[in-house]
């Protein structure tokens, strides 16, 4: 039984962990979404030898693991969502950390000058940052994913080898988020990255992922999360 | 024999890898700093099944590994710069990924609205972002490191257990960088985080690190790197 701790109102970084747990069919509780869950989360953040700097974090027995990519490193080994070879494990983790960079940059588009300020207080700056993100960064990230799919010796269906890894699930989520926040730029980029588009569609159709996406466990995208739809910065 | 590939004029993210290689006494070549090294680096970035999105990356035999924290995961196992237990390895990696977030935010202070624009073209925005970084984020990150040093069951000398890990080397570099870019804010924060300050001093005195810092292999901080000293944003 896993305990996932993350902000209860958004997909955010927690969603990359949720998707792995769902695909694995793992038994988990999304603690902060329960009654008094936020208090529990904030209490756990203050305790133990391994406190996380920020959610998400995962408790499993005595273990408490934070940072999305580190959590996935742990879950990947346990649920056959990563290769067992050292080279394959590292490559999957390298892809995940690159995904994390893209997620970070997506967040910057609405909070370029102050993480603690409201979006409304940094609209002109957000417009500038989002313009570069749409025109330069979305195509650059998706091109890189297309390249590594193309070069995968195991075929173009998955990012690593011949079976699904947590990186595939995360790429699905990144594309979903980009498509929500910047639909025009993302669809333009996806036309040039058909293998990325196909992977996204294939992940969405996996039985456990499809069931999850249709359930109430999947929080809808919204303007408190990482991927936000603000028409004025979609260009 | 390792081959490190990174931009030759800056410490940047490559420095976290250099410090691990130096402490390990590893045999390595800093390829892009050799004659025609940049051409070599750009060529390697285009080849093989595991191309990195960006430098740094490390070649070792047939392996090619990118993303700073992933490279350190690999080197940590090989050079006794991480614990051998699963929990310890994951915790060290979680710390490193949190460090990477701090490094990312440090970079944002001079490039808040355009990664591809010059600093000179985003000075007012940089001033805003840097103000929050100095006042809120530097203290918050250093406090977290102080907390985990305090709670380390192995003592307060190292971040993890009773011996040096790559995370300690990286924390040294983060503090050095913050102190270079934002000396006033960093020194103020360090007064409240004496264990972090002590760890930084202890790392600087390790024989191999001290020799490295005094050598020409250590590139000085400068205004092309991640940590930049712009007096107008130091507050």
Coordinates of C-alpha atoms in Angstrom, one line a residue:
Chain A
X1 CA 0.0 0.0 0.0
X2 CA 1.5 3.3 -1.1
X3 CA 0.6 6.7 0.3
X4 CA 0.9 9.5 -2.2
X5 CA 1.1 13.1 -0.9
X6 CA 0.4 15.9 -3.3
X7 CA -1.7 19.1 -3.6
X8 CA -5.3 17.8 -3.8
X9 CA -6.8 20.3 -6.4
X10 CA -4.4 19.9 -9.3
X11 CA -2.7 17.3 -11.5
X12 CA 0.7 19.0 -11.2
X13 CA 3.8 17.0 -10.7
X14 CA 1.8 14.4 -8.7
X15 CA 0.1 13.3 -11.9
X16 CA 3.3 11.7 -13.2
X17 CA 3.3 9.5 -10.1
X18 CA -0.4 8.8 -10.2
X19 CA -0.1 7.6 -13.8
X20 CA 2.6 5.1 -12.9
X21 CA 0.6 3.9 -9.9
X22 CA -2.5 3.5 -12.0
X23 CA -0.7 1.7 -14.8
X24 CA 0.9 -0.7 -12.3
X25 CA -2.5 -1.4 -10.8
X26 CA -0.9 -0.5 -7.4
X27 CA -2.9 -0.1 -4.2
X28 CA -2.5 3.5 -3.2
X29 CA -4.2 6.3 -1.3
X30 CA -4.0 9.9 -2.5
X31 CA -3.8 11.2 1.1
X32 CA -4.2 14.9 0.7
X33 CA -7.5 14.4 -1.2
X34 CA -9.1 12.6 1.9
X35 CA -10.8 14.5 4.7
X36 CA -8.2 16.4 6.7
X37 CA -5.7 15.2 4.1
X38 CA -4.0 18.6 3.7
X39 CA -3.2 18.7 7.4
X40 CA -1.8 15.2 7.2
X41 CA 0.4 16.1 4.3
X42 CA 1.7 19.2 5.9
X43 CA 2.4 17.2 9.1
X44 CA 4.3 14.5 7.3
X45 CA 6.4 17.1 5.5
X46 CA 7.7 18.2 8.8
X47 CA 8.8 14.8 10.1
X48 CA 11.3 12.0 9.6
X49 CA 14.9 11.9 8.4
X50 CA 14.0 12.4 4.7
X51 CA 11.6 15.4 4.5
X52 CA 10.8 16.5 1.0
X53 CA 11.4 20.1 -0.1
X54 CA 8.0 20.0 -1.7
X55 CA 5.2 17.6 -2.7
X56 CA 4.9 15.1 -4.4
X57 CA 6.3 12.5 -2.1
X58 CA 5.4 8.8 -1.6
X59 CA 5.4 6.8 1.6
X60 CA 5.9 3.1 1.4
X61 CA 6.4 1.3 4.7
X62 CA 9.2 3.2 6.4
X63 CA 10.4 4.8 3.2
X64 CA 9.5 8.4 2.3
X65 CA 10.6 9.4 -1.2
X66 CA 10.3 12.8 -2.9
X67 CA 11.0 14.4 -6.2
X68 CA 8.9 13.1 -9.1
X69 CA 11.8 11.5 -11.0
X70 CA 13.2 9.8 -7.9
X71 CA 9.8 8.4 -7.0
X72 CA 9.5 7.0 -10.6
X73 CA 13.0 5.5 -10.3
X74 CA 11.7 3.6 -7.3
X75 CA 8.3 2.6 -8.8
X76 CA 9.9 1.7 -12.1
X77 CA 12.0 -1.1 -10.5
X78 CA 9.1 -2.4 -8.4
X79 CA 6.4 -2.5 -11.1
X80 CA 8.3 -3.4 -14.3
X81 CA 8.0 0.1 -15.6
X82 CA 11.7 0.4 -16.3
X83 CA 14.3 -1.9 -17.8
X84 CA 16.4 -4.0 -15.4
X85 CA 19.7 -3.3 -17.1
X86 CA 21.8 -0.4 -15.7
X87 CA 22.0 1.3 -19.1
X88 CA 18.3 1.0 -19.6
X89 CA 17.5 2.2 -16.1
X90 CA 19.7 5.3 -16.5
X91 CA 18.4 6.1 -19.9
X92 CA 14.8 6.0 -18.7
X93 CA 15.7 8.3 -15.8
X94 CA 17.6 10.7 -18.0
X95 CA 14.5 11.0 -20.2
X96 CA 12.4 11.6 -17.1
X97 CA 14.7 14.3 -15.9
X98 CA 14.5 16.0 -19.3
X99 CA 10.8 15.8 -19.1
X100 CA 11.0 17.5 -15.7
X101 CA 12.9 20.3 -17.3
X102 CA 10.1 20.8 -19.8
X103 CA 7.5 20.7 -17.0
X104 CA 9.5 23.4 -15.2
X105 CA 9.7 25.6 -18.3
X106 CA 5.9 25.1 -18.8
X107 CA 5.3 26.4 -15.3
X108 CA 7.6 29.4 -16.0
X109 CA 5.3 30.6 -18.8
X110 CA 2.8 31.8 -16.2
X111 CA 5.2 32.6 -13.4
X112 CA 8.2 34.1 -15.0
X113 CA 9.0 36.8 -12.4
X114 CA 7.5 35.5 -9.2
X115 CA 6.7 32.0 -8.1
X116 CA 4.9 33.5 -5.1
X117 CA 3.0 36.2 -7.1
X118 CA -0.3 35.7 -8.9
X119 CA -0.4 35.3 -12.6
X120 CA -2.5 38.4 -12.9
X121 CA 0.5 40.4 -11.5
X122 CA 2.9 39.2 -14.2
X123 CA 0.8 39.1 -17.4
X124 CA 3.1 41.1 -19.7
X125 CA 6.1 39.1 -18.6
X126 CA 4.2 35.8 -19.0
X127 CA 3.3 36.8 -22.5
X128 CA 7.0 37.2 -23.4
X129 CA 8.0 34.0 -21.8
X130 CA 5.1 32.0 -23.3
X131 CA 5.9 33.3 -26.8
X132 CA 9.4 31.8 -26.6
X133 CA 8.1 28.6 -25.1
X134 CA 5.5 28.1 -27.8
X135 CA 7.7 29.0 -30.7
X136 CA 11.1 27.6 -29.6
X137 CA 10.8 25.3 -26.7
X138 CA 7.7 23.1 -27.4
X139 CA 9.1 22.2 -30.9
X140 CA 12.6 21.6 -29.5
X141 CA 11.4 19.3 -26.7
X142 CA 9.0 17.4 -28.9
X143 CA 11.6 17.1 -31.7
X144 CA 14.0 15.5 -29.1
X145 CA 11.4 13.0 -28.1
X146 CA 10.7 12.2 -31.8
X147 CA 14.4 11.7 -32.3
X148 CA 14.9 9.3 -29.4
X149 CA 11.7 7.3 -30.5
X150 CA 13.2 7.1 -34.0
X151 CA 16.5 5.9 -32.7
X152 CA 15.2 3.4 -30.1
X153 CA 16.7 0.1 -31.2
X154 CA 13.6 -1.6 -29.7
X155 CA 11.3 0.2 -32.2
X156 CA 9.4 3.4 -32.2
X157 CA 6.5 2.3 -30.1
X158 CA 8.1 3.1 -26.8
X159 CA 10.8 5.5 -25.7
X160 CA 13.0 2.7 -24.2
X161 CA 13.3 -0.8 -25.5
X162 CA 10.3 -2.9 -26.4
X163 CA 7.9 -2.2 -23.5
X164 CA 6.3 0.6 -21.6
X165 CA 8.2 2.6 -19.0
X166 CA 7.3 5.4 -16.7
X167 CA 8.9 7.8 -19.2
X168 CA 6.2 6.9 -21.7
X169 CA 3.5 7.6 -19.2
X170 CA 5.1 10.9 -18.4
X171 CA 5.5 11.9 -22.0
X172 CA 1.8 11.2 -22.5
X173 CA 1.1 13.6 -19.6
X174 CA 3.5 16.3 -20.8
X175 CA 1.8 16.3 -24.3
X176 CA -1.7 16.3 -22.7
X177 CA -0.6 19.3 -20.6
X178 CA 1.0 21.2 -23.5
X179 CA -2.1 20.5 -25.6
X180 CA -4.3 21.9 -22.8
X181 CA -2.2 25.0 -22.2
X182 CA -1.0 25.8 -25.8
X183 CA -3.2 23.9 -28.2
X184 CA -2.3 25.7 -31.3
X185 CA 1.5 25.5 -30.8
X186 CA 1.3 21.9 -29.6
X187 CA -0.8 20.6 -32.5
X188 CA 1.5 22.4 -34.9
X189 CA 4.5 20.7 -33.3
X190 CA 2.8 17.3 -33.1
X191 CA 2.3 17.3 -36.9
X192 CA 6.0 17.2 -37.2
X193 CA 6.5 14.6 -34.5
X194 CA 4.1 11.8 -35.5
X195 CA 5.8 9.2 -33.3
X196 CA 5.2 11.3 -30.2
X197 CA 1.6 11.8 -31.2
X198 CA 1.2 8.0 -31.7
X199 CA 2.7 7.3 -28.3
X200 CA 0.4 9.7 -26.6
X201 CA -2.6 8.0 -28.3
X202 CA -1.4 4.6 -27.4
X203 CA -0.9 5.4 -23.7
X204 CA -4.4 6.9 -23.6
X205 CA -5.9 3.6 -24.8
X206 CA -4.1 1.4 -22.3
X207 CA -6.9 -0.2 -20.3
X208 CA -5.8 0.9 -16.9
X209 CA -5.0 4.4 -18.1
X210 CA -8.2 4.8 -20.0
X211 CA -10.2 3.7 -16.9
X212 CA -8.2 6.1 -14.8
X213 CA -8.7 9.1 -17.2
X214 CA -12.5 8.4 -17.2
X215 CA -12.6 8.2 -13.4
X216 CA -13.0 10.9 -10.7
X217 CA -9.5 10.1 -9.6
X218 CA -8.3 12.1 -12.6
X219 CA -8.5 15.8 -11.7
X220 CA -9.3 18.0 -14.7
X221 CA -6.7 20.4 -15.9
X222 CA -7.3 23.9 -14.4
X223 CA -5.7 27.3 -13.9
X224 CA -4.1 26.4 -10.6
X225 CA -1.9 23.7 -12.0
X226 CA 1.3 23.6 -14.0
X227 CA -0.4 23.6 -17.4
X228 CA -2.8 26.5 -17.7
X229 CA -5.0 27.7 -20.5
X230 CA -4.7 31.4 -20.7
X231 CA -5.9 32.4 -24.2
X232 CA -3.9 35.6 -24.0
X233 CA -0.6 33.8 -23.9
X234 CA -1.4 31.1 -26.5
X235 CA -0.6 33.4 -29.3
Chain B
X1 CA 38.6 6.8 -18.9
X2 CA 35.6 9.1 -18.9
X3 CA 34.8 11.7 -21.5
X4 CA 32.9 14.7 -20.2
X5 CA 31.1 16.9 -22.7
X6 CA 30.1 20.4 -21.6
X7 CA 30.3 24.1 -22.7
X8 CA 34.0 24.9 -22.4
X9 CA 33.7 28.5 -21.1
X10 CA 31.6 28.1 -18.0
X11 CA 31.2 26.0 -14.8
X12 CA 27.5 25.6 -15.4
X13 CA 25.8 22.3 -14.8
X14 CA 29.0 20.5 -15.9
X15 CA 30.7 21.6 -12.7
X16 CA 28.6 19.2 -10.6
X17 CA 30.0 16.4 -12.7
X18 CA 33.6 17.7 -12.7
X19 CA 33.6 17.9 -8.9
X20 CA 32.5 14.3 -8.6
X21 CA 35.2 13.2 -11.1
X22 CA 37.8 15.2 -9.3
X23 CA 36.9 13.9 -5.8
X24 CA 37.0 10.4 -7.2
X25 CA 40.4 10.9 -8.7
X26 CA 38.9 9.6 -11.9
X27 CA 40.7 9.7 -15.2
X28 CA 38.7 12.0 -17.4
X29 CA 38.9 14.3 -20.4
X30 CA 36.9 17.5 -20.6
X31 CA 36.4 17.1 -24.3
X32 CA 35.0 20.5 -25.4
X33 CA 37.9 22.3 -23.8
X34 CA 40.4 20.6 -26.1
X35 CA 41.2 21.9 -29.6
X36 CA 38.2 21.4 -31.9
X37 CA 36.4 20.2 -28.8
X38 CA 33.2 22.1 -29.5
X39 CA 32.9 20.5 -32.9
X40 CA 33.4 17.1 -31.3
X41 CA 30.7 17.8 -28.7
X42 CA 28.2 19.0 -31.2
X43 CA 28.9 15.9 -33.4
X44 CA 28.4 13.5 -30.4
X45 CA 25.2 15.2 -29.6
X46 CA 23.8 14.1 -32.9
X47 CA 24.7 10.5 -32.8
X48 CA 23.9 7.2 -31.1
X49 CA 20.7 5.8 -29.5
X50 CA 20.9 8.0 -26.4
X51 CA 21.5 11.6 -27.5
X52 CA 21.2 14.2 -24.7
X53 CA 18.8 17.1 -24.9
X54 CA 21.6 19.3 -23.8
X55 CA 25.1 19.1 -22.2
X56 CA 26.5 17.9 -19.9
X57 CA 26.8 14.3 -20.9
X58 CA 29.4 11.7 -20.1
X59 CA 30.7 8.9 -22.3
X60 CA 32.2 5.9 -20.7
X61 CA 32.9 3.0 -23.0
X62 CA 29.7 2.5 -25.0
X63 CA 27.6 4.3 -22.5
X64 CA 26.5 7.9 -23.1
X65 CA 24.7 9.4 -20.1
X66 CA 23.1 12.9 -19.9
X67 CA 21.3 15.0 -17.2
X68 CA 23.5 16.1 -14.3
X69 CA 21.6 14.1 -11.7
X70 CA 21.6 10.9 -13.8
X71 CA 25.3 11.2 -14.5
X72 CA 25.9 11.5 -10.7
X73 CA 23.7 8.5 -10.0
X74 CA 26.0 6.6 -12.3
X75 CA 29.3 8.0 -10.9
X76 CA 28.0 7.7 -7.3
X77 CA 27.8 3.9 -7.6
X78 CA 31.1 3.5 -9.3
X79 CA 33.2 5.8 -7.0
X80 CA 31.7 5.3 -3.6
X81 CA 30.1 8.7 -3.7
X82 CA 26.7 7.3 -2.7
X83 CA 25.4 4.7 -0.2
X84 CA 24.9 1.2 -1.5
X85 CA 21.5 0.7 0.2
X86 CA 18.4 1.4 -2.0
X87 CA 17.0 3.9 0.5
X88 CA 20.3 5.8 0.7
X89 CA 20.8 5.8 -3.0
X90 CA 17.3 7.2 -3.6
X91 CA 17.7 9.8 -0.8
X92 CA 21.0 11.0 -2.3
X93 CA 19.3 11.3 -5.7
X94 CA 16.3 13.1 -4.3
X95 CA 18.6 15.7 -2.7
X96 CA 20.4 16.1 -6.0
X97 CA 17.2 16.6 -7.9
X98 CA 16.2 19.3 -5.4
X99 CA 19.6 20.9 -5.9
X100 CA 18.9 20.9 -9.6
X101 CA 15.7 22.8 -9.0
X102 CA 17.6 25.4 -7.0
X103 CA 20.1 25.7 -9.9
X104 CA 17.3 26.1 -12.4
X105 CA 15.8 28.9 -10.3
X106 CA 19.2 30.6 -10.0
X107 CA 19.4 30.6 -13.8
X108 CA 15.9 32.1 -14.1
X109 CA 17.0 35.2 -12.1
X110 CA 18.8 36.5 -15.2
X111 CA 16.7 34.9 -17.9
X112 CA 13.1 35.1 -16.6
X113 CA 11.3 35.9 -19.9
X114 CA 13.6 34.5 -22.6
X115 CA 16.2 31.7 -22.4
X116 CA 17.3 32.8 -25.9
X117 CA 17.4 36.5 -25.2
X118 CA 20.3 38.4 -23.7
X119 CA 20.2 39.4 -20.1
X120 CA 20.4 43.0 -21.2
X121 CA 17.1 42.6 -22.9
X122 CA 15.3 41.5 -19.7
X123 CA 16.8 43.6 -16.9
X124 CA 13.6 44.9 -15.3
X125 CA 12.1 41.4 -15.3
X126 CA 15.4 40.0 -13.9
X127 CA 15.3 42.5 -11.1
X128 CA 11.9 41.3 -10.0
X129 CA 12.7 37.6 -10.2
X130 CA 16.0 38.0 -8.5
X131 CA 14.3 39.9 -5.6
X132 CA 12.1 37.0 -4.8
X133 CA 15.0 34.5 -5.3
X134 CA 17.2 36.5 -2.8
X135 CA 14.5 37.1 -0.2
X136 CA 12.4 33.9 -0.4
X137 CA 14.1 31.1 -2.3
X138 CA 17.7 31.2 -1.2
X139 CA 16.7 31.1 2.5
X140 CA 14.1 28.4 1.8
X141 CA 16.6 26.1 0.0
X142 CA 19.4 26.6 2.5
X143 CA 16.9 26.1 5.4
X144 CA 15.9 22.8 3.8
X145 CA 19.6 21.7 3.6
X146 CA 20.1 22.7 7.2
X147 CA 17.1 20.7 8.2
X148 CA 18.2 17.5 6.5
X149 CA 21.8 17.9 7.8
X150 CA 20.3 18.3 11.3
X151 CA 18.1 15.2 10.9
X152 CA 20.8 13.0 9.3
X153 CA 21.0 10.0 11.7
X154 CA 24.7 9.6 10.6
X155 CA 25.5 13.1 12.0
X156 CA 25.6 16.6 10.7
X157 CA 28.9 16.4 8.8
X158 CA 27.4 15.0 5.6
X159 CA 24.0 15.1 4.0
X160 CA 23.6 11.4 3.8
X161 CA 25.0 8.9 6.3
X162 CA 28.5 9.1 7.6
X163 CA 30.5 9.7 4.5
X164 CA 30.8 12.0 1.5
X165 CA 28.3 11.7 -1.4
X166 CA 28.0 13.5 -4.7
X167 CA 25.2 15.5 -3.1
X168 CA 27.7 17.1 -0.6
X169 CA 29.9 18.1 -3.5
X170 CA 26.9 19.6 -5.3
X171 CA 25.8 21.5 -2.3
X172 CA 29.3 23.0 -2.0
X173 CA 29.0 24.1 -5.6
X174 CA 25.4 25.5 -5.2
X175 CA 26.6 27.6 -2.2
X176 CA 29.7 28.8 -4.0
X177 CA 27.5 29.8 -6.9
X178 CA 24.9 31.6 -4.8
X179 CA 27.7 33.4 -2.9
X180 CA 29.2 34.5 -6.1
X181 CA 25.9 35.8 -7.6
X182 CA 24.1 37.0 -4.5
X183 CA 26.8 37.5 -1.8
X184 CA 24.7 39.6 0.5
X185 CA 21.6 37.4 0.5
X186 CA 23.7 34.2 0.6
X187 CA 25.8 35.3 3.6
X188 CA 22.7 36.4 5.5
X189 CA 21.1 33.0 4.9
X190 CA 24.3 31.1 5.8
X191 CA 24.4 32.8 9.2
X192 CA 21.2 31.0 9.9
X193 CA 22.3 27.7 8.4
X194 CA 25.7 27.0 10.1
X195 CA 25.8 23.3 9.2
X196 CA 25.4 24.2 5.5
X197 CA 28.3 26.7 5.9
X198 CA 30.4 24.1 7.6
X199 CA 29.8 21.5 5.0
X200 CA 30.8 24.0 2.3
X201 CA 34.1 24.8 4.1
X202 CA 34.8 21.1 4.7
X203 CA 34.3 20.2 1.0
X204 CA 36.6 23.1 -0.1
X205 CA 39.4 21.7 2.1
X206 CA 39.3 18.1 0.9
X207 CA 42.7 17.5 -0.7
X208 CA 41.5 16.6 -4.2
X209 CA 38.9 19.4 -4.2
X210 CA 41.3 22.0 -2.9
X211 CA 43.8 20.9 -5.6
X212 CA 41.2 21.1 -8.3
X213 CA 39.9 24.6 -7.2
X214 CA 43.5 25.9 -7.3
X215 CA 44.1 24.4 -10.8
X216 CA 43.4 25.8 -14.2
X217 CA 40.8 23.0 -14.6
X218 CA 38.5 25.1 -12.4
X219 CA 36.9 27.7 -14.7
X220 CA 36.3 31.0 -12.8
X221 CA 32.7 32.1 -12.3
X222 CA 31.6 34.5 -15.0
X223 CA 28.6 36.2 -16.5
X224 CA 28.0 33.5 -19.1
X225 CA 27.3 30.8 -16.6
X226 CA 24.4 29.9 -14.4
X227 CA 25.5 32.0 -11.4
X228 CA 26.1 35.6 -12.5
X229 CA 27.1 38.6 -10.5
X230 CA 25.1 41.5 -11.6
X231 CA 25.2 44.1 -8.8
X232 CA 21.9 45.6 -10.0
X233 CA 20.0 42.4 -9.1
X234 CA 21.8 41.7 -5.8
X235 CA 19.6 44.1 -4.0

